[in-house]
PDB file of C-alpha atoms and ligand atoms in Angstrom:
ATOM      1  CA  MET A1497       0.149  -0.129   0.031  1.00  0.00           C
ATOM      2  CA  VAL A1498       1.289   3.389  -0.680  1.00  0.00           C
ATOM      3  CA  LYS A1499       2.209   5.403   2.167  1.00  0.00           C
ATOM      4  CA  VAL A1500       0.618   9.225   2.831  1.00  0.00           C
ATOM      5  CA  GLU A1501       3.507  11.581   4.768  1.00  0.00           C
ATOM      6  CA  LEU A1502       3.161  15.282   5.047  1.00  0.00           C
ATOM      7  CA  VAL A1503       5.672  17.625   5.899  1.00  0.00           C
ATOM      8  CA  GLN A1504       6.481  21.484   6.731  1.00  0.00           C
ATOM      9  CA  GLY A1505       8.719  22.716   4.363  1.00  0.00           C
ATOM     10  CA  ASN A1506       9.503  23.785   0.351  1.00  0.00           C
ATOM     11  CA  ILE A1507       8.654  22.328  -2.539  1.00  0.00           C
ATOM     12  CA  ALA A1508      11.254  22.742  -4.359  1.00  0.00           C
ATOM     13  CA  SER A1509      12.995  21.421  -1.867  1.00  0.00           C
ATOM     14  CA  GLN A1510      12.791  17.763  -1.745  1.00  0.00           C
ATOM     15  CA  PRO A1511      15.388  16.047  -3.499  1.00  0.00           C
ATOM     16  CA  ASP A1512      14.554  12.781  -2.187  1.00  0.00           C
ATOM     17  CA  MET A1513      11.443  12.710  -4.649  1.00  0.00           C
ATOM     18  CA  ASP A1514      10.828  11.277  -7.929  1.00  0.00           C
ATOM     19  CA  ALA A1515       8.543  14.224  -9.014  1.00  0.00           C
ATOM     20  CA  VAL A1516       7.537  17.319  -7.332  1.00  0.00           C
ATOM     21  CA  VAL A1517       3.515  18.930  -8.757  1.00  0.00           C
ATOM     22  CA  ASN A1518       3.700  22.270  -9.230  1.00  0.00           C
ATOM     23  CA  ALA A1519       0.564  24.479  -8.852  1.00  0.00           C
ATOM     24  CA  ALA A1520       0.244  26.042 -12.233  1.00  0.00           C
ATOM     25  CA  ASN A1521      -0.974  28.508 -13.972  1.00  0.00           C
ATOM     26  CA  ALA A1522      -2.722  27.693 -17.440  1.00  0.00           C
ATOM     27  CA  ARG A1523       0.265  29.261 -19.577  1.00  0.00           C
ATOM     28  CA  LEU A1524       2.598  27.123 -16.975  1.00  0.00           C
ATOM     29  CA  LEU A1525       4.277  30.407 -16.517  1.00  0.00           C
ATOM     30  CA  PRO A1526       6.645  31.265 -13.873  1.00  0.00           C
ATOM     31  CA  GLY A1527       4.569  32.897 -10.852  1.00  0.00           C
ATOM     32  CA  SER A1528       4.150  33.741  -7.163  1.00  0.00           C
ATOM     33  CA  GLY A1529       4.127  30.826  -4.541  1.00  0.00           C
ATOM     34  CA  VAL A1530       4.752  27.182  -5.354  1.00  0.00           C
ATOM     35  CA  ALA A1531       5.184  27.918  -9.326  1.00  0.00           C
ATOM     36  CA  GLY A1532       7.252  31.234  -8.309  1.00  0.00           C
ATOM     37  CA  ALA A1533       9.504  28.312  -6.444  1.00  0.00           C
ATOM     38  CA  ILE A1534       9.802  26.008  -8.952  1.00  0.00           C
ATOM     39  CA  HIS A1535      10.256  27.991 -11.651  1.00  0.00           C
ATOM     40  CA  SER A1536      13.414  29.664  -9.902  1.00  0.00           C
ATOM     41  CA  ALA A1537      14.829  26.683  -8.768  1.00  0.00           C
ATOM     42  CA  ALA A1538      14.779  24.723 -12.258  1.00  0.00           C
ATOM     43  CA  GLY A1539      15.941  27.558 -14.213  1.00  0.00           C
ATOM     44  CA  PRO A1540      14.609  29.234 -17.483  1.00  0.00           C
ATOM     45  CA  GLY A1541      14.533  25.667 -19.655  1.00  0.00           C
ATOM     46  CA  LEU A1542      11.737  24.516 -17.583  1.00  0.00           C
ATOM     47  CA  ALA A1543       9.600  27.381 -18.593  1.00  0.00           C
ATOM     48  CA  GLU A1544      10.518  26.582 -22.500  1.00  0.00           C
ATOM     49  CA  GLU A1545       9.848  23.104 -22.175  1.00  0.00           C
ATOM     50  CA  CYS A1546       6.892  24.235 -20.942  1.00  0.00           C
ATOM     51  CA  GLN A1547       5.869  26.146 -23.768  1.00  0.00           C
ATOM     52  CA  ALA A1548       4.915  23.141 -25.716  1.00  0.00           C
ATOM     53  CA  LEU A1549       2.858  21.517 -23.167  1.00  0.00           C
ATOM     54  CA  ALA A1550       0.612  24.682 -22.600  1.00  0.00           C
ATOM     55  CA  PRO A1551      -2.147  25.513 -22.080  1.00  0.00           C
ATOM     56  CA  ILE A1552      -4.030  23.706 -19.571  1.00  0.00           C
ATOM     57  CA  SER A1553      -7.097  23.662 -18.315  1.00  0.00           C
ATOM     58  CA  PRO A1554      -8.623  23.278 -14.558  1.00  0.00           C
ATOM     59  CA  GLY A1555      -7.982  19.544 -12.882  1.00  0.00           C
ATOM     60  CA  GLN A1556      -5.321  18.796 -15.809  1.00  0.00           C
ATOM     61  CA  ALA A1557      -1.771  17.341 -15.371  1.00  0.00           C
ATOM     62  CA  VAL A1558       1.075  17.551 -17.517  1.00  0.00           C
ATOM     63  CA  ILE A1559       4.845  16.262 -16.996  1.00  0.00           C
ATOM     64  CA  SER A1560       8.152  17.666 -17.434  1.00  0.00           C
ATOM     65  CA  SER A1561      11.163  17.139 -16.758  1.00  0.00           C
ATOM     66  CA  GLY A1562      13.222  18.945 -13.612  1.00  0.00           C
ATOM     67  CA  HIS A1563      15.741  20.386 -15.303  1.00  0.00           C
ATOM     68  CA  ARG A1564      18.189  21.964 -12.588  1.00  0.00           C
ATOM     69  CA  LEU A1565      15.426  20.854  -9.166  1.00  0.00           C
ATOM     70  CA  PRO A1566      16.867  17.441  -7.541  1.00  0.00           C
ATOM     71  CA  ASN A1567      13.904  15.890  -9.543  1.00  0.00           C
ATOM     72  CA  ARG A1568      13.433  14.122 -12.570  1.00  0.00           C
ATOM     73  CA  TYR A1569      10.532  15.461 -12.868  1.00  0.00           C
ATOM     74  CA  VAL A1570       7.852  18.659 -12.924  1.00  0.00           C
ATOM     75  CA  ILE A1571       4.264  17.364 -12.861  1.00  0.00           C
ATOM     76  CA  HIS A1572       2.406  20.485 -13.328  1.00  0.00           C
ATOM     77  CA  CYS A1573      -1.321  20.921 -12.285  1.00  0.00           C
ATOM     78  CA  LEU A1574      -4.067  23.654 -13.193  1.00  0.00           C
ATOM     79  CA  GLY A1575      -5.510  23.755  -9.477  1.00  0.00           C
ATOM     80  CA  PRO A1576      -9.433  25.438  -9.917  1.00  0.00           C
ATOM     81  CA  VAL A1577      -9.970  28.659  -8.871  1.00  0.00           C
ATOM     82  CA  TYR A1578     -12.395  28.372  -5.825  1.00  0.00           C
ATOM     83  CA  GLY A1579     -15.703  29.968  -6.635  1.00  0.00           C
ATOM     84  CA  VAL A1580     -15.075  29.928 -10.174  1.00  0.00           C
ATOM     85  CA  ASP A1581     -14.156  26.720 -11.604  1.00  0.00           C
ATOM     86  CA  GLU A1582     -17.103  24.420 -10.971  1.00  0.00           C
ATOM     87  CA  PRO A1583     -17.122  21.869  -9.698  1.00  0.00           C
ATOM     88  CA  SER A1584     -14.506  22.888  -7.368  1.00  0.00           C
ATOM     89  CA  ASP A1585     -13.794  19.699  -5.647  1.00  0.00           C
ATOM     90  CA  GLN A1586     -14.541  17.450  -8.697  1.00  0.00           C
ATOM     91  CA  LEU A1587     -11.537  19.501 -10.333  1.00  0.00           C
ATOM     92  CA  LEU A1588      -8.953  19.802  -7.530  1.00  0.00           C
ATOM     93  CA  GLY A1589      -9.745  15.667  -6.757  1.00  0.00           C
ATOM     94  CA  ASP A1590      -8.917  15.926 -11.017  1.00  0.00           C
ATOM     95  CA  CYS A1591      -5.628  17.769 -10.237  1.00  0.00           C
ATOM     96  CA  TYR A1592      -3.995  15.041  -7.126  1.00  0.00           C
ATOM     97  CA  ARG A1593      -6.073  11.421 -10.059  1.00  0.00           C
ATOM     98  CA  ASN A1594      -3.977  13.174 -13.198  1.00  0.00           C
ATOM     99  CA  ALA A1595      -1.029  13.709 -11.609  1.00  0.00           C
ATOM    100  CA  LEU A1596      -0.576  10.490 -10.126  1.00  0.00           C
ATOM    101  CA  MET A1597      -1.417   8.501 -13.280  1.00  0.00           C
ATOM    102  CA  LEU A1598       1.149  10.245 -15.040  1.00  0.00           C
ATOM    103  CA  ALA A1599       3.336   9.415 -12.041  1.00  0.00           C
ATOM    104  CA  GLU A1600       1.936   5.207 -12.304  1.00  0.00           C
ATOM    105  CA  GLN A1601       2.985   6.025 -16.369  1.00  0.00           C
ATOM    106  CA  HIS A1602       6.646   7.171 -15.810  1.00  0.00           C
ATOM    107  CA  GLN A1603       6.951   4.460 -13.438  1.00  0.00           C
ATOM    108  CA  LEU A1604       7.852   7.201 -10.436  1.00  0.00           C
ATOM    109  CA  ARG A1605       7.939   5.572  -6.809  1.00  0.00           C
ATOM    110  CA  SER A1606       7.154   8.949  -5.263  1.00  0.00           C
ATOM    111  CA  VAL A1607       5.839  12.235  -5.554  1.00  0.00           C
ATOM    112  CA  ALA A1608       5.751  15.497  -3.598  1.00  0.00           C
ATOM    113  CA  PHE A1609       2.538  17.693  -4.015  1.00  0.00           C
ATOM    114  CA  PRO A1610       1.800  21.319  -2.437  1.00  0.00           C
ATOM    115  CA  ALA A1611      -1.927  21.894  -1.199  1.00  0.00           C
ATOM    116  CA  ILE A1612      -3.026  23.218  -4.608  1.00  0.00           C
ATOM    117  CA  SER A1613      -5.316  25.541  -5.034  1.00  0.00           C
ATOM    118  CA  THR A1614      -5.035  26.816  -1.522  1.00  0.00           C
ATOM    119  CA  GLY A1615      -2.786  30.032  -2.328  1.00  0.00           C
ATOM    120  CA  VAL A1616      -3.453  32.854  -4.897  1.00  0.00           C
ATOM    121  CA  PHE A1617      -6.949  30.698  -5.700  1.00  0.00           C
ATOM    122  CA  GLY A1618      -8.876  30.908  -2.812  1.00  0.00           C
ATOM    123  CA  TYR A1619      -9.476  27.276  -1.998  1.00  0.00           C
ATOM    124  CA  PRO A1620     -10.305  27.190   1.610  1.00  0.00           C
ATOM    125  CA  VAL A1621      -7.741  24.490   3.264  1.00  0.00           C
ATOM    126  CA  ASP A1622      -9.615  22.277   5.240  1.00  0.00           C
ATOM    127  CA  LYS A1623     -11.757  21.752   2.434  1.00  0.00           C
ATOM    128  CA  ALA A1624      -8.796  20.890   0.134  1.00  0.00           C
ATOM    129  CA  ALA A1625      -7.296  18.179   2.835  1.00  0.00           C
ATOM    130  CA  VAL A1626     -10.161  16.188   2.371  1.00  0.00           C
ATOM    131  CA  VAL A1627     -10.526  16.273  -1.319  1.00  0.00           C
ATOM    132  CA  ALA A1628      -6.825  15.406  -1.784  1.00  0.00           C
ATOM    133  CA  PHE A1629      -6.669  13.097   0.490  1.00  0.00           C
ATOM    134  CA  GLU A1630      -9.966  11.655  -0.711  1.00  0.00           C
ATOM    135  CA  ALA A1631      -9.125  11.700  -4.121  1.00  0.00           C
ATOM    136  CA  ILE A1632      -5.558   9.888  -2.885  1.00  0.00           C
ATOM    137  CA  ALA A1633      -7.550   6.969  -1.428  1.00  0.00           C
ATOM    138  CA  ARG A1634      -9.676   6.004  -3.665  1.00  0.00           C
ATOM    139  CA  LEU A1635      -6.809   5.836  -6.033  1.00  0.00           C
ATOM    140  CA  ALA A1636      -4.171   4.269  -3.910  1.00  0.00           C
ATOM    141  CA  PRO A1637      -5.375   0.249  -4.428  1.00  0.00           C
ATOM    142  CA  THR A1638      -4.541   0.524  -7.984  1.00  0.00           C
ATOM    143  CA  LEU A1639      -0.833   2.435  -7.481  1.00  0.00           C
ATOM    144  CA  ASN A1640       1.853  -0.489  -8.373  1.00  0.00           C
ATOM    145  CA  SER A1641       4.782   1.990  -9.323  1.00  0.00           C
ATOM    146  CA  VAL A1642       4.086   4.684  -6.537  1.00  0.00           C
ATOM    147  CA  ARG A1643       5.055   3.925  -3.192  1.00  0.00           C
ATOM    148  CA  LEU A1644       5.362   7.578  -1.919  1.00  0.00           C
ATOM    149  CA  ILE A1645       3.204  10.035  -1.390  1.00  0.00           C
ATOM    150  CA  ARG A1646       4.126  13.602   0.581  1.00  0.00           C
ATOM    151  CA  LEU A1647       1.895  16.266   0.785  1.00  0.00           C
ATOM    152  CA  VAL A1648       4.494  19.276   1.357  1.00  0.00           C
ATOM    153  CA  LEU A1649       2.768  22.668   3.622  1.00  0.00           C
ATOM    154  CA  PHE A1650       4.307  25.764   3.051  1.00  0.00           C
ATOM    155  CA  SER A1651       2.879  27.136   6.866  1.00  0.00           C
ATOM    156  CA  ASP A1652       2.714  25.266  10.405  1.00  0.00           C
ATOM    157  CA  SER A1653      -1.663  25.962  10.623  1.00  0.00           C
ATOM    158  CA  ASP A1654      -1.552  24.224   6.791  1.00  0.00           C
ATOM    159  CA  HIS A1655       0.190  21.336   8.258  1.00  0.00           C
ATOM    160  CA  ARG A1656      -1.896  20.842  11.157  1.00  0.00           C
ATOM    161  CA  VAL A1657      -5.032  21.040   9.460  1.00  0.00           C
ATOM    162  CA  PHE A1658      -3.492  18.683   6.876  1.00  0.00           C
ATOM    163  CA  ARG A1659      -2.586  16.354   9.868  1.00  0.00           C
ATOM    164  CA  THR A1660      -6.324  16.422  10.679  1.00  0.00           C
ATOM    165  CA  ALA A1661      -7.594  16.160   7.842  1.00  0.00           C
ATOM    166  CA  LEU A1662      -5.166  12.720   6.914  1.00  0.00           C
ATOM    167  CA  SER A1663      -6.058  11.372  10.415  1.00  0.00           C
ATOM    168  CA  ARG A1664      -9.926  10.820   9.481  1.00  0.00           C
ATOM    169  CA  SER A1665      -9.321   9.792   6.101  1.00  0.00           C
ATOM    170  CA  GLY A1666      -8.790   6.043   6.797  1.00  0.00           C
ATOM    171  CA  LEU A1667      -5.339   6.127   4.883  1.00  0.00           C
ATOM    172  CA  ASN A1668      -1.899   4.828   6.760  1.00  0.00           C
ATOM    173  CA  PRO A1669      -4.528   2.496   9.002  1.00  0.00           C
TER     174      PRO A1669
HETATM  175  N1  AR6 B 628       6.340  25.318  -1.112  1.00  0.00           N
HETATM  176  C1  AR6 B 628       5.062  24.776  -0.788  1.00  0.00           C
HETATM  177  N2  AR6 B 628       4.002  25.099  -0.544  1.00  0.00           N
HETATM  178  C2  AR6 B 628       3.696  26.592  -0.818  1.00  0.00           C
HETATM  179  C3  AR6 B 628       5.453  27.018  -1.137  1.00  0.00           C
HETATM  180  C4  AR6 B 628       6.492  26.302  -1.672  1.00  0.00           C
HETATM  181  N3  AR6 B 628       7.084  27.067  -2.176  1.00  0.00           N
HETATM  182  N4  AR6 B 628       5.018  28.762  -2.079  1.00  0.00           N
HETATM  183  C5  AR6 B 628       3.885  28.638  -1.477  1.00  0.00           C
HETATM  184  N5  AR6 B 628       3.326  27.691  -0.933  1.00  0.00           N
HETATM  185  P1  AR6 B 628       0.379  29.193  -4.731  1.00  0.00           P
HETATM  186  P2  AR6 B 628      -2.474  28.240  -6.216  1.00  0.00           P
HETATM  187  C6  AR6 B 628       1.948  27.451  -0.827  1.00  0.00           C
HETATM  188  O1  AR6 B 628      -0.907  30.223  -4.820  1.00  0.00           O
HETATM  189  O2  AR6 B 628      -3.590  29.074  -4.885  1.00  0.00           O
HETATM  190  C7  AR6 B 628       0.420  31.110  -9.056  1.00  0.00           C
HETATM  191  O3  AR6 B 628       0.844  32.407  -9.473  1.00  0.00           O
HETATM  192  C8  AR6 B 628       0.555  28.569  -0.649  1.00  0.00           C
HETATM  193  O4  AR6 B 628       0.526  28.931   0.465  1.00  0.00           O
HETATM  194  O5  AR6 B 628       1.299  28.361  -5.130  1.00  0.00           O
HETATM  195  O6  AR6 B 628      -2.688  26.881  -7.068  1.00  0.00           O
HETATM  196  C9  AR6 B 628       0.436  30.636 -10.167  1.00  0.00           C
HETATM  197  O7  AR6 B 628       0.763  30.894 -11.352  1.00  0.00           O
HETATM  198  C10 AR6 B 628      -0.440  27.782  -0.208  1.00  0.00           C
HETATM  199  O8  AR6 B 628      -0.907  27.391   0.467  1.00  0.00           O
HETATM  200  O9  AR6 B 628      -1.373  27.665  -5.783  1.00  0.00           O
HETATM  201  C11 AR6 B 628      -0.714  30.175 -10.733  1.00  0.00           C
HETATM  202  O10 AR6 B 628      -1.590  31.603 -10.702  1.00  0.00           O
HETATM  203  C12 AR6 B 628      -0.309  26.311  -1.761  1.00  0.00           C
HETATM  204  O11 AR6 B 628       1.304  26.534  -1.504  1.00  0.00           O
HETATM  205  C13 AR6 B 628      -2.106  30.589  -8.993  1.00  0.00           C
HETATM  206  O12 AR6 B 628      -0.624  30.996  -8.115  1.00  0.00           O
HETATM  207  C14 AR6 B 628      -0.547  26.941  -3.061  1.00  0.00           C
HETATM  208  O13 AR6 B 628      -0.604  28.211  -3.533  1.00  0.00           O
HETATM  209  C15 AR6 B 628      -2.145  29.431  -8.338  1.00  0.00           C
HETATM  210  O14 AR6 B 628      -2.681  28.976  -7.399  1.00  0.00           O
END
């Protein structure tokens, strides 16, 4: 069974993971928050590669190489803008599902996610945590290659909210 773990930290500093997930914008350009941290650590080659993959729509995921990041791959997800892209819970769940399916297709063992949509896109953290773990729990029995899923939370309070949701999710019994 896949292991799900939580850490507080920076998504661009997860050297032991095969892939990190970017909370991207539709055009896959460098932005603020997660996208800013990932693009500045990866260098300009990431934005160049992404031009051919963009645009993407809410819920979609695409994969690129990691460039100067310590990870082999970056999986770019466009989360829903809360209150605008509907149904937001389904679209946010699609991000986690589609990212994990790409990881499976590339036979990756470990994937680190940020809390997609909970920054600029305004998704309430407690609701986002429930959606994330529901999507992961539903897909977990079908995963063969992925053995470790890490949620990287930027703040202590987000880390606590995700910890509560994980303990109620039925994952990691
Ligand atoms: N590592 C881990 N988590 C982080 C980091 C980091 N380095 N930086 C911020 N967070 P956001 P979104 C947290 O805004 O809501 C961008 O401009 C942050 O506290 O990065 O999906 C893109 O270009 C929050 O909890 O992603 C898009 O236009 C969470 O990561 C748009 O923002 C997500 O915040 C995407 O918005």
